Short mmCIF file of N, CA and C in Angstrom, two decimals:
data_model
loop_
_atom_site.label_atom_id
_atom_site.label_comp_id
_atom_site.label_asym_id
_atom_site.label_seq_id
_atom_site.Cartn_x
_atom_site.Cartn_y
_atom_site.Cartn_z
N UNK A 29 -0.46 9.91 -27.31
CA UNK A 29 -0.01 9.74 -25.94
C UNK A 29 -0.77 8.58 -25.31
N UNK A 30 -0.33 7.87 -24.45
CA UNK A 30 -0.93 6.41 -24.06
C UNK A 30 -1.20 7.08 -22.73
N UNK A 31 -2.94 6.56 -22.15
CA UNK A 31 -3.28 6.86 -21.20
C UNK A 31 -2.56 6.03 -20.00
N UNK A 32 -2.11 7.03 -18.78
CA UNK A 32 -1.73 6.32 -17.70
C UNK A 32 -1.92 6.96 -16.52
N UNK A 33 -2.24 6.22 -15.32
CA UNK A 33 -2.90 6.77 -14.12
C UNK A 33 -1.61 7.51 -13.43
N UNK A 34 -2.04 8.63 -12.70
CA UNK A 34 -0.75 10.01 -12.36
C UNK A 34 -0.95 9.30 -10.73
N UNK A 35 -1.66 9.63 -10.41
CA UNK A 35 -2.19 9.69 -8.92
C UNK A 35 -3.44 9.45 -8.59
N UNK A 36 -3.77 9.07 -7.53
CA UNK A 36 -5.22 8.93 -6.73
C UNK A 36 -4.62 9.53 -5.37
N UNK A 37 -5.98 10.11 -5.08
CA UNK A 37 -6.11 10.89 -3.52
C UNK A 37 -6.11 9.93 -2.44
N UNK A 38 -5.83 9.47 -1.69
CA UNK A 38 -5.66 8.49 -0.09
C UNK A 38 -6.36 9.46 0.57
N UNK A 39 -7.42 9.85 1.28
CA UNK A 39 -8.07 9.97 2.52
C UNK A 39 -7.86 9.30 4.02
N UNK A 40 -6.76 10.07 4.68
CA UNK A 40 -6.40 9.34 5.93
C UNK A 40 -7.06 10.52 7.41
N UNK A 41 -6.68 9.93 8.20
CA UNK A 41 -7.06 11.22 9.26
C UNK A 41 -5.61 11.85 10.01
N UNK A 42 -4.59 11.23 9.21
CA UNK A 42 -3.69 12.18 9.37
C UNK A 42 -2.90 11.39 8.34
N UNK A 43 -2.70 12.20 7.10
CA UNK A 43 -1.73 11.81 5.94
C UNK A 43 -0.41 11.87 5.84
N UNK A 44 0.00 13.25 6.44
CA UNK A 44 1.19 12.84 7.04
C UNK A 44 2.00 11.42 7.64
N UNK A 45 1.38 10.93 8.77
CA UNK A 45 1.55 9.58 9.06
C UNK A 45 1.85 8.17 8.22
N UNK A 46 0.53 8.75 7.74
CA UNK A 46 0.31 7.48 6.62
C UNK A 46 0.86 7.30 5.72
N UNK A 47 0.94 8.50 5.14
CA UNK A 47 2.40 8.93 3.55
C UNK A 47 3.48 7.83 4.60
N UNK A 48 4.70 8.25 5.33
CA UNK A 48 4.94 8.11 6.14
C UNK A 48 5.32 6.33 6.20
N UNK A 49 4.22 5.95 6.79
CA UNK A 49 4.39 4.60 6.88
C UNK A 49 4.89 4.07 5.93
N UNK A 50 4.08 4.28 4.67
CA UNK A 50 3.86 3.95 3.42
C UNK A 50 5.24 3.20 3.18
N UNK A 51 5.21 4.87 2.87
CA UNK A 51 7.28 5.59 2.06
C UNK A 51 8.30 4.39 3.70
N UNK A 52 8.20 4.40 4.42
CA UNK A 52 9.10 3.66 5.39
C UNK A 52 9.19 2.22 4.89
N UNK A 53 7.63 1.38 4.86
CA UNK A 53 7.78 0.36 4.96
C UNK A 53 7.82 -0.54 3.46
N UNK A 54 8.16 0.72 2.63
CA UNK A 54 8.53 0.27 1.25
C UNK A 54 9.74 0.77 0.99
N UNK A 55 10.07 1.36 1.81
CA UNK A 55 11.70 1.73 1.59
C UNK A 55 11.56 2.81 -0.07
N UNK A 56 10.78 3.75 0.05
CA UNK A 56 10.91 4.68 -0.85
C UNK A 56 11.30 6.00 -0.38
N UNK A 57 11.35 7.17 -0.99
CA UNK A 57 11.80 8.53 -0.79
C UNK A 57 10.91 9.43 0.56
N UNK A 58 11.30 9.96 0.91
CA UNK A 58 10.00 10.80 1.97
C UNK A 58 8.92 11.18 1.06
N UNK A 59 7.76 11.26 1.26
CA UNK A 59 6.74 11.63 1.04
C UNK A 59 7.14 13.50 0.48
N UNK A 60 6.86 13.56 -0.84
CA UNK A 60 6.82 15.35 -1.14
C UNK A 60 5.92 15.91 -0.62
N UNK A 61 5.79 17.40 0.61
CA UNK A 61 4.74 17.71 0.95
C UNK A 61 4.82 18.15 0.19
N UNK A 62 2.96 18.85 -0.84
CA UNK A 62 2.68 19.93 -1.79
C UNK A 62 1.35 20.49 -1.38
N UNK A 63 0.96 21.40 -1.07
CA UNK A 63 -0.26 21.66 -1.03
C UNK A 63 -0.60 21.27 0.45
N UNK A 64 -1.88 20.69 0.52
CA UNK A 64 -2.73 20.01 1.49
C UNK A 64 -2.18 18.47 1.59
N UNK A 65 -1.06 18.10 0.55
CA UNK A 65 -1.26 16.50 0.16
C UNK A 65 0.51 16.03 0.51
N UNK A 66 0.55 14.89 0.99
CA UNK A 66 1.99 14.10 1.16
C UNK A 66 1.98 13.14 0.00
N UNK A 67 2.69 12.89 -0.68
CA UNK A 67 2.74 12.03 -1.89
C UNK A 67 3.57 11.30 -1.82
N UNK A 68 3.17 10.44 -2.41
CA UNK A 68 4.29 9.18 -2.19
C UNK A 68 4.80 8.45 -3.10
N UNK A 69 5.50 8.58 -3.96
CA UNK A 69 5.71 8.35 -5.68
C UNK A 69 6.26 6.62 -5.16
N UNK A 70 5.88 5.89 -6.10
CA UNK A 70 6.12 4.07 -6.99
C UNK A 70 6.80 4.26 -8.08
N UNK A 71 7.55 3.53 -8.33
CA UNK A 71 8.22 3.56 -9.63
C UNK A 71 7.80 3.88 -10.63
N UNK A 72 6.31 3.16 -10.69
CA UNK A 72 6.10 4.03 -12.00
C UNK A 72 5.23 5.19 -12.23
N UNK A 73 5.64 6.44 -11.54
CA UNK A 73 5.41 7.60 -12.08
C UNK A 73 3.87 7.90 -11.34
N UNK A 74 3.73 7.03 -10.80
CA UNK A 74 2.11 7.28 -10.06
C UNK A 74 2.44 7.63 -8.45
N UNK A 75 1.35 8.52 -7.66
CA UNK A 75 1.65 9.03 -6.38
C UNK A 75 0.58 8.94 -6.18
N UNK A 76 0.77 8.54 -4.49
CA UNK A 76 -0.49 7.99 -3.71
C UNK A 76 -0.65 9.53 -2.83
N UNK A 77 -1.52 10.33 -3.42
CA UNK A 77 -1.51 11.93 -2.69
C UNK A 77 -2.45 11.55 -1.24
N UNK A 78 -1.84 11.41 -0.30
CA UNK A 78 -2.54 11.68 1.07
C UNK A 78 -3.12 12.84 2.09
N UNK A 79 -4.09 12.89 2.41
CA UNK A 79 -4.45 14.07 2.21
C UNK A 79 -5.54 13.76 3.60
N UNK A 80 -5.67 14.55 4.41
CA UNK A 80 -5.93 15.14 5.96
C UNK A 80 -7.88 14.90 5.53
N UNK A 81 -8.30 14.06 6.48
CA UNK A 81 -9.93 14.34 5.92
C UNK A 81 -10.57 14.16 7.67
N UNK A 82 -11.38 14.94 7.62
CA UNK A 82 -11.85 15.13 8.82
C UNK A 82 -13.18 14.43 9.03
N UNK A 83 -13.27 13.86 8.37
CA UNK A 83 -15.02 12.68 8.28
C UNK A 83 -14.61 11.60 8.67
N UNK A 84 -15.28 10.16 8.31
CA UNK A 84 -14.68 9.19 8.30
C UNK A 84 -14.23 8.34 7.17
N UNK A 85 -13.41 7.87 7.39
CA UNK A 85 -12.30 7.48 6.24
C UNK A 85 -13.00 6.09 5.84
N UNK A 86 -13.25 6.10 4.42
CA UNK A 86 -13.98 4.49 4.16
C UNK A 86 -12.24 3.80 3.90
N UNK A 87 -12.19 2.76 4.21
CA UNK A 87 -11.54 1.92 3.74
C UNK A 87 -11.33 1.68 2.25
N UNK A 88 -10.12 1.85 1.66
CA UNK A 88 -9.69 1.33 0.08
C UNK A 88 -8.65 0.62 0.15
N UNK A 89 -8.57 -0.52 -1.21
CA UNK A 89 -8.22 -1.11 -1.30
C UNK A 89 -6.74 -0.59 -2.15
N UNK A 90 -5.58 -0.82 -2.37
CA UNK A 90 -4.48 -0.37 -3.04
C UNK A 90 -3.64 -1.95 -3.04
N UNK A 91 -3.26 -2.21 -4.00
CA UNK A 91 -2.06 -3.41 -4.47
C UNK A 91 -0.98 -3.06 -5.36
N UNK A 92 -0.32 -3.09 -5.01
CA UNK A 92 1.60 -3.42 -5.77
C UNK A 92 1.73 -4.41 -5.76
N UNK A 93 2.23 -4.12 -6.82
CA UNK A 93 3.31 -5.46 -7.52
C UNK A 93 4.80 -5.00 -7.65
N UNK A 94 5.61 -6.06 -6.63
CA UNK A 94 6.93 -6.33 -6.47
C UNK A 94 7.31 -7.37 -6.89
N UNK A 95 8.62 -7.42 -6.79
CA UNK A 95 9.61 -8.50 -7.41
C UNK A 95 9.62 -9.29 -6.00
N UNK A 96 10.20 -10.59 -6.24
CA UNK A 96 10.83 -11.65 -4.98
C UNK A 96 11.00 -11.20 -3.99
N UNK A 97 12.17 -10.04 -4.29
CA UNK A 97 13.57 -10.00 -3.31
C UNK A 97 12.35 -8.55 -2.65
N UNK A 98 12.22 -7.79 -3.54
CA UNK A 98 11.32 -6.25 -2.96
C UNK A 98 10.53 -7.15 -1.68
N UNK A 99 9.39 -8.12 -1.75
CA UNK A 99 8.59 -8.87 -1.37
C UNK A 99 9.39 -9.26 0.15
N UNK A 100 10.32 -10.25 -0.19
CA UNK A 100 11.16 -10.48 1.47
C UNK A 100 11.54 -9.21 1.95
N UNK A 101 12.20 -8.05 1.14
CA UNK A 101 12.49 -6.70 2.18
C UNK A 101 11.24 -6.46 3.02
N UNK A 102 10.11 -6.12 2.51
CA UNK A 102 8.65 -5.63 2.56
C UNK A 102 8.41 -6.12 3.76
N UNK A 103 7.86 -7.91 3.24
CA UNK A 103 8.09 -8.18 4.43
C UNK A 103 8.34 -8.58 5.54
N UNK A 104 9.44 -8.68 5.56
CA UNK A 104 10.54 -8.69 6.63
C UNK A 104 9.97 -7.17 7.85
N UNK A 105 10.03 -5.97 6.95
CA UNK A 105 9.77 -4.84 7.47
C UNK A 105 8.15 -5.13 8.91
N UNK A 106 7.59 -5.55 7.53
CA UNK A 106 6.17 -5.85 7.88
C UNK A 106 6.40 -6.87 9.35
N UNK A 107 6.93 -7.50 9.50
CA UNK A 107 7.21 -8.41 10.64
C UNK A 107 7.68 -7.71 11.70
N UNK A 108 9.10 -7.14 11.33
CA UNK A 108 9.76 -6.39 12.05
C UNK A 108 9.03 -4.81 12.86
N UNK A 109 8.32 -4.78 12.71
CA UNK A 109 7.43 -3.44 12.95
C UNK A 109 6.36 -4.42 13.75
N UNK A 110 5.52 -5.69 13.28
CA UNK A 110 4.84 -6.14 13.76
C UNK A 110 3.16 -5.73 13.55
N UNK A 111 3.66 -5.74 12.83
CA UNK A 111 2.22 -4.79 11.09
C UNK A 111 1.17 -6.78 11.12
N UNK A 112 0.10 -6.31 11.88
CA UNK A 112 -1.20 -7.50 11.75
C UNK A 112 -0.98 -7.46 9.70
N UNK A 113 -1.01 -8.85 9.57
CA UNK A 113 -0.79 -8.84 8.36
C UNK A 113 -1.87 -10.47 7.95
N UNK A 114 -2.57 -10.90 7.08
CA UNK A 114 -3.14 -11.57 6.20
C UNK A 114 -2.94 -12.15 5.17
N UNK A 115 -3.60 -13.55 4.73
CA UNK A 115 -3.19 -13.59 3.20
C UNK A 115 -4.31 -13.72 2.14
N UNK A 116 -5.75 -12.70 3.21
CA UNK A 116 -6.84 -12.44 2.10
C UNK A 116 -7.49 -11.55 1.98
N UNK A 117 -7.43 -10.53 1.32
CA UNK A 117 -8.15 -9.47 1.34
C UNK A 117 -9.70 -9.41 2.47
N UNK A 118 -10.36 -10.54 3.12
CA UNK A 118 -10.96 -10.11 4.02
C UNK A 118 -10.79 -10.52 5.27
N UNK A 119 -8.72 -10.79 5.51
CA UNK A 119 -8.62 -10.59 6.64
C UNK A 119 -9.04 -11.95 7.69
N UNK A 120 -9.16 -13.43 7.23
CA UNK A 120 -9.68 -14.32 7.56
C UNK A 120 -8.58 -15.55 7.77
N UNK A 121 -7.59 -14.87 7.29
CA UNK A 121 -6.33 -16.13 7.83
C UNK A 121 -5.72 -14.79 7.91
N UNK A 122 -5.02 -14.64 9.63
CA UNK A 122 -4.16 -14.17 9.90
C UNK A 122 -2.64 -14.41 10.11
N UNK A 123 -1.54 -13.81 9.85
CA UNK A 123 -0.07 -14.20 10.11
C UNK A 123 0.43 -15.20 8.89
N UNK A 124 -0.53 -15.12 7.71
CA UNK A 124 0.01 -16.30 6.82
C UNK A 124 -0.13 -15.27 5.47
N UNK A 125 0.91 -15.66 4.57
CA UNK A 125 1.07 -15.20 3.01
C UNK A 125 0.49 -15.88 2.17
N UNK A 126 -0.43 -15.49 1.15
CA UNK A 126 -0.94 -16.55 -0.32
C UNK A 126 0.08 -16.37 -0.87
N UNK A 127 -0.16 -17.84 -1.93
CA UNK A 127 0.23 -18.26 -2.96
C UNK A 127 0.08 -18.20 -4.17
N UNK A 128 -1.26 -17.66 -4.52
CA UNK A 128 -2.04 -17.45 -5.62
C UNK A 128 -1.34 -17.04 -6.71
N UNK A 129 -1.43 -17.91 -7.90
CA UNK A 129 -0.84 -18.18 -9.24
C UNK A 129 0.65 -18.34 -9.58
N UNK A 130 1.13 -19.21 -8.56
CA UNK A 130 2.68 -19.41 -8.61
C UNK A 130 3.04 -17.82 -8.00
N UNK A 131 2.39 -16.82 -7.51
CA UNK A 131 3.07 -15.65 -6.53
C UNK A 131 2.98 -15.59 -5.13
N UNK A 132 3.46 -14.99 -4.39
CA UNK A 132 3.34 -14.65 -2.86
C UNK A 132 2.33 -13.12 -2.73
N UNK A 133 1.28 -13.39 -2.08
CA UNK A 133 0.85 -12.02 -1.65
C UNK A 133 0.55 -12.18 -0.02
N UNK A 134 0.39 -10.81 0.39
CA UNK A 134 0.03 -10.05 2.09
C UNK A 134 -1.06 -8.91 2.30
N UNK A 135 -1.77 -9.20 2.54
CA UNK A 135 -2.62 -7.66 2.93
C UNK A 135 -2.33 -6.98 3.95
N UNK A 136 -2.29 -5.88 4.39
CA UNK A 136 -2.13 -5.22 5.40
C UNK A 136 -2.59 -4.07 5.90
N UNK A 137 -2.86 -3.16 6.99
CA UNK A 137 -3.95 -2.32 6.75
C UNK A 137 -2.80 -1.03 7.50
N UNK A 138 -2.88 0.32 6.94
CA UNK A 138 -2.61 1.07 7.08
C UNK A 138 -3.08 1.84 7.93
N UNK A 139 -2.50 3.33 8.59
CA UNK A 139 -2.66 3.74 9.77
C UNK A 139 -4.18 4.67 9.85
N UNK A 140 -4.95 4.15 8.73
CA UNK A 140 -6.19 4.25 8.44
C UNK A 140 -6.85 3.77 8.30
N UNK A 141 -6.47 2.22 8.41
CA UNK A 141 -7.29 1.00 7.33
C UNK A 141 -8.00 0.78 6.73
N UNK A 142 -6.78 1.60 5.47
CA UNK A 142 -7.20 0.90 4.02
C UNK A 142 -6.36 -0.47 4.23
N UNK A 143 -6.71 -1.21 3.03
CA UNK A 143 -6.45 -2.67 2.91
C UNK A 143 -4.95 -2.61 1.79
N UNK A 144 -4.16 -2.52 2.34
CA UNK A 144 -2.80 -2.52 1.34
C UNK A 144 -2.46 -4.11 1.24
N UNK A 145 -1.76 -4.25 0.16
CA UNK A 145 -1.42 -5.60 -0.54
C UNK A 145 -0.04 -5.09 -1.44
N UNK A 146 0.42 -6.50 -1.17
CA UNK A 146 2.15 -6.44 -2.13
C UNK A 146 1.28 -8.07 -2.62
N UNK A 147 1.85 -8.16 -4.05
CA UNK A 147 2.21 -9.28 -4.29
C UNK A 147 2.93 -9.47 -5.61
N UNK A 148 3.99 -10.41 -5.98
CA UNK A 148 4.77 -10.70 -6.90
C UNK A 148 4.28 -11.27 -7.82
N UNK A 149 3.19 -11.68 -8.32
CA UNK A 149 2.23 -11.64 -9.34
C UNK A 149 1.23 -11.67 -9.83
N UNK A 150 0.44 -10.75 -11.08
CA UNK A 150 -0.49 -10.02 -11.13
C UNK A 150 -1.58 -11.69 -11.13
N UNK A 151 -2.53 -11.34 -10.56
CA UNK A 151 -3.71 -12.42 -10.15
C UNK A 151 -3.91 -12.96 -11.20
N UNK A 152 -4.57 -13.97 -11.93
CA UNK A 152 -5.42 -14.33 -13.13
C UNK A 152 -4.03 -14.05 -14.39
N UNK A 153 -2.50 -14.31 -13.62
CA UNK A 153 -1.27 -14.85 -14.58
C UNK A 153 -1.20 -16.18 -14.70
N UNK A 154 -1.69 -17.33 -14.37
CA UNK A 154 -1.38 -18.23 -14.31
C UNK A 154 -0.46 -18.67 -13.36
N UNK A 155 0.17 -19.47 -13.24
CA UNK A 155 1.29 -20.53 -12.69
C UNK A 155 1.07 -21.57 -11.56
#
């Protein structure tokens, strides 16, 4: 059997929400409640389990990889909502998209801020 990652836990202060955003502004399924946790399944078979934490939430980092067209839906969304958005993981050029390796990427921070990222190709591909 080939090892592959199922899920990681999201720590938000209200997961609900955040599942939520997630699943909206990626245009995926509602969030499955199960348990304590809202999940939020990606194509491939992995779920971002969100989950209610009453401390304080450190910031994590999470990146997808989309296609072109996924990328303009995204964000388009991302605009349209009016989602503070970046094109470097520390948040130092605002309102602008990278380029990095012949791809487009965005950071963006969730209703917890963690540091979410789309980009259309994987870093250190060339182009």
């Amino acid at each position: 059997m080939a090892i592959q990652l199922n899920h990681t836990i999201v720590w938000a202060k209200d997961g609900r929400a955040s599942a939520n955003f997630l699943a909206g502004l990626f245009d995926l399924p509602s969030p499955k409640h199960w348990g304590h946790f809202y999940m939020v399944e990606v194509s491939n078979d992995i779920t971002l389990d969100y989950s209610d934490y009453d401390g304080e939430v450190q910031s994590q980092h999470y990146a997808f990889l989309v296609s072109e067209d996924e990328f303009d839906q995204i964000f388009g969304r991302i605009q349209a909502q009016g989602v503070t958005h970046w094109a470097d993981p520390g948040h130092h050029q605002p309102g602008r998209i990278n380029t990095r390796d012949g791809g487009r990427g965005v950071y963006f921070e969730d209703p917890n801020g963690h540091n979410m990222e789309i980009i259309t190709r994987p870093y250190g591909s060339g182009g």
